[in-house]
Tab-separated table of C-alpha atoms in Angstrom:
chain	number	residue	atom	x	y	z
A	1	UNK	CA	-1.471	20.223	29.457
A	2	UNK	CA	-4.954	20.275	29.523
A	3	UNK	CA	-7.344	18.817	26.865
A	4	UNK	CA	-8.548	22.489	26.055
A	5	UNK	CA	-4.664	23.503	25.435
A	6	UNK	CA	-4.175	20.301	23.433
A	7	UNK	CA	-7.269	21.301	21.398
A	8	UNK	CA	-6.023	24.778	20.497
A	9	UNK	CA	-2.527	23.626	19.469
A	10	UNK	CA	-3.973	21.115	17.183
A	11	UNK	CA	-6.264	23.720	15.762
A	12	UNK	CA	-3.243	25.985	15.272
A	13	UNK	CA	-1.232	23.414	13.708
A	14	UNK	CA	-4.085	22.518	11.308
A	15	UNK	CA	-4.435	26.470	10.458
A	16	UNK	CA	-0.648	26.559	9.697
A	17	UNK	CA	-1.153	23.450	7.472
A	18	UNK	CA	-3.780	24.959	5.430
A	19	UNK	CA	-1.886	28.070	4.995
A	20	UNK	CA	1.285	26.134	3.705
A	21	UNK	CA	-0.359	23.582	1.643
A	22	UNK	CA	-3.700	25.071	0.314
A	23	UNK	CA	-1.839	26.869	-2.763
A	24	UNK	CA	-0.104	23.575	-3.654
A	25	UNK	CA	-3.516	21.523	-3.318
A	26	UNK	CA	-5.185	24.150	-5.542
A	27	UNK	CA	-2.544	24.096	-7.920
A	28	UNK	CA	-2.758	20.400	-8.679
A	29	UNK	CA	-6.453	20.231	-8.789
A	30	UNK	CA	-6.481	23.138	-11.175
A	31	UNK	CA	-3.986	21.710	-13.555
A	32	UNK	CA	-5.838	18.311	-13.498
A	33	UNK	CA	-9.234	19.896	-14.113
A	34	UNK	CA	-8.304	23.165	-15.879
A	35	UNK	CA	-11.621	24.524	-14.362
A	36	UNK	CA	-10.732	27.414	-11.750
A	37	UNK	CA	-14.088	27.092	-9.992
A	38	UNK	CA	-13.923	23.414	-9.566
A	39	UNK	CA	-10.487	23.275	-8.495
A	40	UNK	CA	-11.511	25.888	-5.758
A	41	UNK	CA	-14.412	23.919	-4.638
A	42	UNK	CA	-12.618	20.874	-4.427
A	43	UNK	CA	-9.526	22.426	-2.441
A	44	UNK	CA	-12.392	23.684	0.208
A	45	UNK	CA	-13.759	20.222	0.221
A	46	UNK	CA	-10.388	18.889	0.687
A	47	UNK	CA	-9.447	20.809	3.831
A	48	UNK	CA	-12.844	20.519	5.147
A	49	UNK	CA	-12.376	16.608	5.010
A	50	UNK	CA	-8.721	17.008	6.229
A	51	UNK	CA	-10.138	18.973	9.344
A	52	UNK	CA	-12.931	16.410	10.221
A	53	UNK	CA	-10.144	13.597	10.060
A	54	UNK	CA	-7.235	15.721	11.555
A	55	UNK	CA	-7.478	13.632	14.797
A	56	UNK	CA	-6.896	10.530	12.951
A	57	UNK	CA	-3.837	11.787	11.258
A	58	UNK	CA	-1.125	9.660	12.712
A	59	UNK	CA	1.925	11.436	10.568
A	60	UNK	CA	2.940	7.919	8.795
A	61	UNK	CA	3.486	10.348	5.799
A	62	UNK	CA	3.787	13.870	5.592
A	63	UNK	CA	0.906	16.183	5.622
A	64	UNK	CA	1.320	17.022	2.027
A	65	UNK	CA	1.128	13.525	1.147
A	66	UNK	CA	-2.056	13.070	3.336
A	67	UNK	CA	-3.700	16.014	1.886
A	68	UNK	CA	-2.780	15.086	-1.759
A	69	UNK	CA	-4.434	11.718	-1.303
A	70	UNK	CA	-7.565	13.357	-0.032
A	71	UNK	CA	-7.639	15.690	-2.958
A	72	UNK	CA	-6.941	12.974	-5.545
A	73	UNK	CA	-10.032	10.677	-4.052
A	74	UNK	CA	-12.181	13.926	-4.145
A	75	UNK	CA	-11.180	14.422	-7.774
A	76	UNK	CA	-11.983	10.825	-8.535
A	77	UNK	CA	-15.427	10.952	-6.570
A	78	UNK	CA	-16.169	14.012	-8.788
A	79	UNK	CA	-15.750	12.607	-12.241
A	80	UNK	CA	-17.519	9.274	-10.971
A	81	UNK	CA	-20.479	11.339	-10.064
A	82	UNK	CA	-20.321	13.424	-13.240
A	83	UNK	CA	-20.246	10.272	-15.165
A	84	UNK	CA	-23.335	8.951	-13.407
A	85	UNK	CA	-25.349	12.215	-13.765
A	86	UNK	CA	-25.043	12.002	-17.848
A	87	UNK	CA	-28.559	13.449	-18.063
A	88	UNK	CA	-27.455	16.562	-16.579
A	89	UNK	CA	-26.280	19.339	-18.194
A	90	UNK	CA	-22.741	18.415	-19.162
A	91	UNK	CA	-21.426	21.955	-19.079
A	92	UNK	CA	-17.748	22.286	-18.268
A	93	UNK	CA	-16.117	25.370	-17.447
A	94	UNK	CA	-12.608	23.938	-18.277
A	95	UNK	CA	-10.182	26.513	-19.598
A	96	UNK	CA	-9.111	26.102	-23.319
A	97	UNK	CA	-5.622	24.375	-23.918
A	98	UNK	CA	-4.276	27.369	-25.724
A	99	UNK	CA	-5.583	29.782	-22.723
A	100	UNK	CA	-4.089	27.538	-20.032
A	101	UNK	CA	-0.539	27.766	-22.013
A	102	UNK	CA	-0.498	31.493	-22.246
A	103	UNK	CA	0.512	31.524	-18.488
A	104	UNK	CA	4.315	31.137	-19.414
A	105	UNK	CA	6.601	33.540	-17.763
A	106	UNK	CA	8.797	35.308	-20.403
A	107	UNK	CA	12.307	34.893	-18.821
A	108	UNK	CA	14.972	35.851	-20.992
A	109	UNK	CA	13.647	34.707	-24.398
A	110	UNK	CA	13.312	36.229	-27.507
A	111	UNK	CA	9.593	36.749	-28.814
A	112	UNK	CA	10.108	33.997	-31.298
A	113	UNK	CA	11.217	31.739	-28.541
A	114	UNK	CA	8.362	32.517	-26.142
A	115	UNK	CA	5.822	31.762	-28.993
A	116	UNK	CA	7.496	28.453	-29.620
A	117	UNK	CA	7.700	27.609	-25.974
A	118	UNK	CA	3.917	28.587	-25.393
A	119	UNK	CA	3.039	26.262	-28.488
A	120	UNK	CA	4.853	23.362	-27.033
A	121	UNK	CA	3.329	23.955	-23.482
A	122	UNK	CA	-0.078	23.987	-25.155
A	123	UNK	CA	0.868	20.545	-26.778
A	124	UNK	CA	1.631	19.318	-23.399
A	125	UNK	CA	-1.805	20.517	-21.782
A	126	UNK	CA	-3.390	18.723	-25.022
A	127	UNK	CA	-1.284	15.398	-24.361
A	128	UNK	CA	-2.188	15.691	-20.679
A	129	UNK	CA	-5.940	16.063	-21.508
A	130	UNK	CA	-5.803	12.791	-23.606
A	131	UNK	CA	-3.951	10.928	-20.685
A	132	UNK	CA	-6.063	8.235	-18.666
A	133	UNK	CA	-7.074	9.561	-15.021
A	134	UNK	CA	-4.289	7.568	-13.344
A	135	UNK	CA	-1.545	8.695	-16.059
A	136	UNK	CA	-2.835	12.507	-15.720
A	137	UNK	CA	-2.342	12.166	-11.868
A	138	UNK	CA	0.865	10.602	-11.717
A	139	UNK	CA	2.289	12.842	-14.464
A	140	UNK	CA	1.142	16.334	-12.860
A	141	UNK	CA	2.412	14.974	-9.431
A	142	UNK	CA	5.892	14.399	-10.822
A	143	UNK	CA	6.292	17.172	-13.298
A	144	UNK	CA	4.305	19.938	-11.800
A	145	UNK	CA	4.491	19.111	-8.099
A	146	UNK	CA	8.008	17.929	-8.277
A	147	UNK	CA	7.144	14.862	-6.276
A	148	UNK	CA	9.307	11.643	-6.112
A	149	UNK	CA	8.083	8.277	-7.046
A	150	UNK	CA	7.871	7.274	-3.095
A	151	UNK	CA	5.748	10.086	-2.507
A	152	UNK	CA	3.537	9.629	-5.379
A	153	UNK	CA	3.088	6.164	-4.730
A	154	UNK	CA	1.835	6.975	-1.236
A	155	UNK	CA	-0.442	9.767	-2.632
A	156	UNK	CA	-1.976	7.565	-5.108
A	157	UNK	CA	-2.047	4.135	-3.171
A	158	UNK	CA	-0.091	2.647	-6.097
A	159	UNK	CA	3.260	0.393	-5.932
A	160	UNK	CA	6.341	2.413	-7.057
A	161	UNK	CA	6.518	0.277	-10.005
A	162	UNK	CA	3.084	0.768	-11.183
A	163	UNK	CA	3.624	4.882	-10.774
A	164	UNK	CA	6.875	4.123	-12.762
A	165	UNK	CA	4.888	2.297	-15.662
A	166	UNK	CA	2.058	5.090	-15.652
A	167	UNK	CA	4.705	7.928	-15.756
A	168	UNK	CA	6.414	5.940	-18.817
A	169	UNK	CA	3.287	5.795	-20.443
A	170	UNK	CA	2.397	9.476	-19.834
A	171	UNK	CA	5.775	10.594	-21.173
A	172	UNK	CA	5.348	8.479	-24.103
A	173	UNK	CA	2.043	10.104	-25.102
A	174	UNK	CA	3.541	13.439	-24.437
A	175	UNK	CA	6.628	13.026	-26.812
A	176	UNK	CA	4.276	11.584	-29.187
A	177	UNK	CA	2.150	14.868	-29.083
A	178	UNK	CA	5.192	16.866	-29.208
A	179	UNK	CA	6.911	14.775	-31.785
A	180	UNK	CA	3.831	14.829	-33.962
A	181	UNK	CA	3.741	18.684	-34.295
A	182	UNK	CA	7.070	19.246	-34.635
B	1	UNK	CA	22.144	22.138	-12.333
B	2	UNK	CA	18.162	22.250	-13.009
B	3	UNK	CA	15.518	20.455	-11.014
B	4	UNK	CA	15.435	17.512	-13.411
B	5	UNK	CA	19.414	17.095	-13.543
B	6	UNK	CA	19.154	17.164	-9.480
B	7	UNK	CA	16.880	14.220	-9.430
B	8	UNK	CA	18.604	11.961	-11.836
B	9	UNK	CA	19.890	8.735	-10.405
B	10	UNK	CA	17.426	9.019	-7.689
B	11	UNK	CA	13.870	7.746	-7.130
B	12	UNK	CA	12.982	10.119	-10.368
B	13	UNK	CA	11.538	7.401	-12.508
B	14	UNK	CA	11.844	7.653	-16.504
B	15	UNK	CA	14.021	10.395	-17.659
B	16	UNK	CA	13.028	12.582	-20.481
B	17	UNK	CA	15.446	13.870	-23.003
B	18	UNK	CA	16.859	17.215	-22.971
B	19	UNK	CA	14.634	18.989	-25.139
B	20	UNK	CA	11.379	17.087	-23.641
B	21	UNK	CA	13.031	18.157	-20.250
B	22	UNK	CA	12.800	21.844	-21.315
B	23	UNK	CA	9.419	21.465	-22.299
B	24	UNK	CA	8.303	20.051	-19.216
B	25	UNK	CA	10.147	22.755	-17.184
B	26	UNK	CA	7.974	25.262	-19.309
B	27	UNK	CA	4.849	23.216	-18.636
B	28	UNK	CA	5.694	23.455	-14.946
B	29	UNK	CA	6.377	27.122	-14.880
B	30	UNK	CA	2.994	27.636	-16.803
B	31	UNK	CA	0.988	25.903	-14.342
B	32	UNK	CA	2.466	27.438	-11.507
B	33	UNK	CA	1.940	30.915	-12.746
B	34	UNK	CA	-1.594	30.211	-13.723
B	35	UNK	CA	-2.426	28.816	-10.345
B	36	UNK	CA	-0.795	31.514	-8.485
B	37	UNK	CA	-2.526	34.165	-10.616
B	38	UNK	CA	-5.792	32.495	-9.889
B	39	UNK	CA	-5.177	31.629	-6.450
B	40	UNK	CA	-4.636	35.469	-5.601
B	41	UNK	CA	-7.356	36.660	-7.842
B	42	UNK	CA	-10.417	37.920	-5.578
B	43	UNK	CA	-13.538	36.113	-6.487
B	44	UNK	CA	-17.067	36.994	-6.004
B	45	UNK	CA	-19.507	34.812	-4.603
B	46	UNK	CA	-21.723	34.609	-7.673
B	47	UNK	CA	-22.417	30.691	-7.327
B	48	UNK	CA	-24.591	31.246	-4.270
B	49	UNK	CA	-26.691	33.925	-5.670
B	50	UNK	CA	-27.136	31.939	-9.213
B	51	UNK	CA	-28.140	28.984	-6.946
B	52	UNK	CA	-30.786	31.033	-4.954
B	53	UNK	CA	-32.174	32.453	-8.128
B	54	UNK	CA	-32.383	28.929	-9.745
B	55	UNK	CA	-34.093	27.544	-6.533
B	56	UNK	CA	-36.709	30.560	-6.661
B	57	UNK	CA	-37.155	29.727	-10.422
B	58	UNK	CA	-37.747	26.149	-9.746
B	59	UNK	CA	-40.117	26.687	-6.957
B	60	UNK	CA	-41.961	28.946	-8.899
B	61	UNK	CA	-42.244	26.680	-11.853
B	62	UNK	CA	-43.154	23.790	-9.437
B	63	UNK	CA	-46.005	25.883	-8.057
B	64	UNK	CA	-47.310	26.679	-11.544
B	65	UNK	CA	-47.243	23.165	-12.493
B	66	UNK	CA	-49.140	21.817	-9.111
B	67	UNK	CA	-51.682	24.664	-9.451
B	68	UNK	CA	-52.220	23.861	-13.142
B	69	UNK	CA	-52.527	20.227	-12.380
B	70	UNK	CA	-55.047	20.943	-9.319
B	71	UNK	CA	-57.290	23.308	-11.187
B	72	UNK	CA	-57.297	21.054	-14.433
B	73	UNK	CA	-58.337	18.360	-12.244
B	74	UNK	CA	-61.112	20.184	-10.609
B	75	UNK	CA	-62.191	21.463	-14.155
B	76	UNK	CA	-62.350	17.905	-15.183
B	77	UNK	CA	-64.319	16.887	-12.382
B	78	UNK	CA	-66.911	19.609	-12.499
B	79	UNK	CA	-67.301	19.030	-16.151
B	80	UNK	CA	-67.761	15.192	-15.592
B	81	UNK	CA	-70.464	16.002	-13.032
B	82	UNK	CA	-72.214	18.504	-15.254
B	83	UNK	CA	-72.062	16.086	-17.980
B	84	UNK	CA	-73.511	13.339	-16.069
B	85	UNK	CA	-76.186	15.278	-14.559
B	86	UNK	CA	-77.419	16.372	-18.038
B	87	UNK	CA	-77.472	12.712	-18.961
B	88	UNK	CA	-79.659	11.834	-15.870
B	89	UNK	CA	-82.192	14.706	-16.724
B	90	UNK	CA	-82.376	13.662	-20.456
B	91	UNK	CA	-83.052	9.839	-19.676
B	92	UNK	CA	-85.631	10.926	-16.896
B	93	UNK	CA	-87.482	12.959	-19.622
B	94	UNK	CA	-87.177	10.294	-22.051
B	95	UNK	CA	-88.702	8.015	-19.669
B	96	UNK	CA	-91.551	10.468	-18.765
B	97	UNK	CA	-92.457	11.009	-22.532
B	98	UNK	CA	-92.422	7.144	-23.293
B	99	UNK	CA	-94.601	6.507	-20.051
B	100	UNK	CA	-97.075	9.376	-21.124
B	101	UNK	CA	-96.949	7.913	-24.812
B	102	UNK	CA	-97.899	4.458	-23.402
B	103	UNK	CA	-100.759	5.730	-21.123
B	104	UNK	CA	-102.301	7.557	-24.305
B	105	UNK	CA	-102.020	4.267	-26.449
B	106	UNK	CA	-103.605	2.321	-23.523
B	107	UNK	CA	-106.845	4.721	-23.606
B	108	UNK	CA	-107.080	4.756	-27.152
B	109	UNK	CA	-106.956	0.831	-27.517
B	110	UNK	CA	-109.673	0.571	-24.683
B	111	UNK	CA	-112.069	2.822	-26.549
B	112	UNK	CA	-111.352	0.869	-29.789
B	113	UNK	CA	-112.168	-2.501	-28.035
B	114	UNK	CA	-115.382	-1.010	-26.387
B	115	UNK	CA	-116.400	0.061	-29.930
B	116	UNK	CA	-115.771	-3.291	-31.437
B	117	UNK	CA	-117.546	-5.039	-28.596
B	118	UNK	CA	-120.693	-2.740	-28.842
B	119	UNK	CA	-120.924	-3.096	-32.633
B	120	UNK	CA	-120.711	-6.789	-32.417
B	121	UNK	CA	-123.335	-7.169	-29.825
B	122	UNK	CA	-126.147	-7.587	-32.507
B	123	UNK	CA	-127.071	-11.304	-32.809
B	124	UNK	CA	-126.619	-12.839	-36.122
B	125	UNK	CA	-130.051	-13.558	-36.607
B	126	UNK	CA	-130.781	-9.885	-36.639
B	127	UNK	CA	-128.140	-8.866	-38.840
B	128	UNK	CA	-130.588	-8.316	-41.906
B	129	UNK	CA	-132.859	-5.956	-39.720
B	130	UNK	CA	-129.509	-4.242	-38.772
B	131	UNK	CA	-128.907	-3.618	-42.268
B	132	UNK	CA	-132.071	-2.419	-43.184
B	133	UNK	CA	-132.013	0.045	-40.179
B	134	UNK	CA	-128.680	1.332	-41.853
B	135	UNK	CA	-130.228	1.788	-45.131
B	136	UNK	CA	-133.038	3.812	-43.705
B	137	UNK	CA	-130.756	5.897	-41.720
B	138	UNK	CA	-128.875	6.821	-44.525
B	139	UNK	CA	-131.819	7.414	-46.746
């Protein structure tokens, strides 16, 4: 196999990975920021960074875990930079909690049940907003991306025990938010 | 069996109760539906246009500020030069006046001295005669 053929195969493989995982990375970033434009920008940056480092990816973890780790770091950098640039306009495009909870498939519910479910989902969004950065990341990876603790630990660079502790605290806060409004 | 049940007893971590479990399923479905809708929504590239417009405005404002600063500086400099020139002219004029006045004063004092000298050239012994001549002259 020539070097050119290997390069072409690698490029094809990367294109396939982008196609497969882009929606998931975007979803995680959207849930984290509730800002569509920001999520789109960070998703593009994530795949740009992944493309630059594609040759260094050894396959120790899945491509998804690797990409998620890049996305988490980009998100961290973004918030850090924003905190540093406090003198700049602090306009946020984040969607309101109520608006975010509108996106709930009705399923086989009655109108009343649907209304109640939306209210509860809104409360979860609100609780997520109040979580610390790590708690939020762990919570979203677990309950939106449906990842297990091992993958979350790899993506966040934390131990499984720490992930479990963050998850437990996050669940406690969500439960408290829901309990307080019942 | 739902997703949460399938994960129980595995590496799933802390388990929520049934009611919370249902809320979390709804939350996940809501996040997925929203993300899917936004992901498939065509977006116009308005950020770039906005950014270009902002750049142009920033450049225009920058140019105005620089031009204002430069012209202000030039005006100030010019005003300073004119003021200095006027002051110099005024001082020169005053000096000329003072010199002229001094020259006039010198001529007058010289003539006064001459008068005094001439009037005192009569010896003391001839003073009564001089007085007599004065009286005759007046009469």
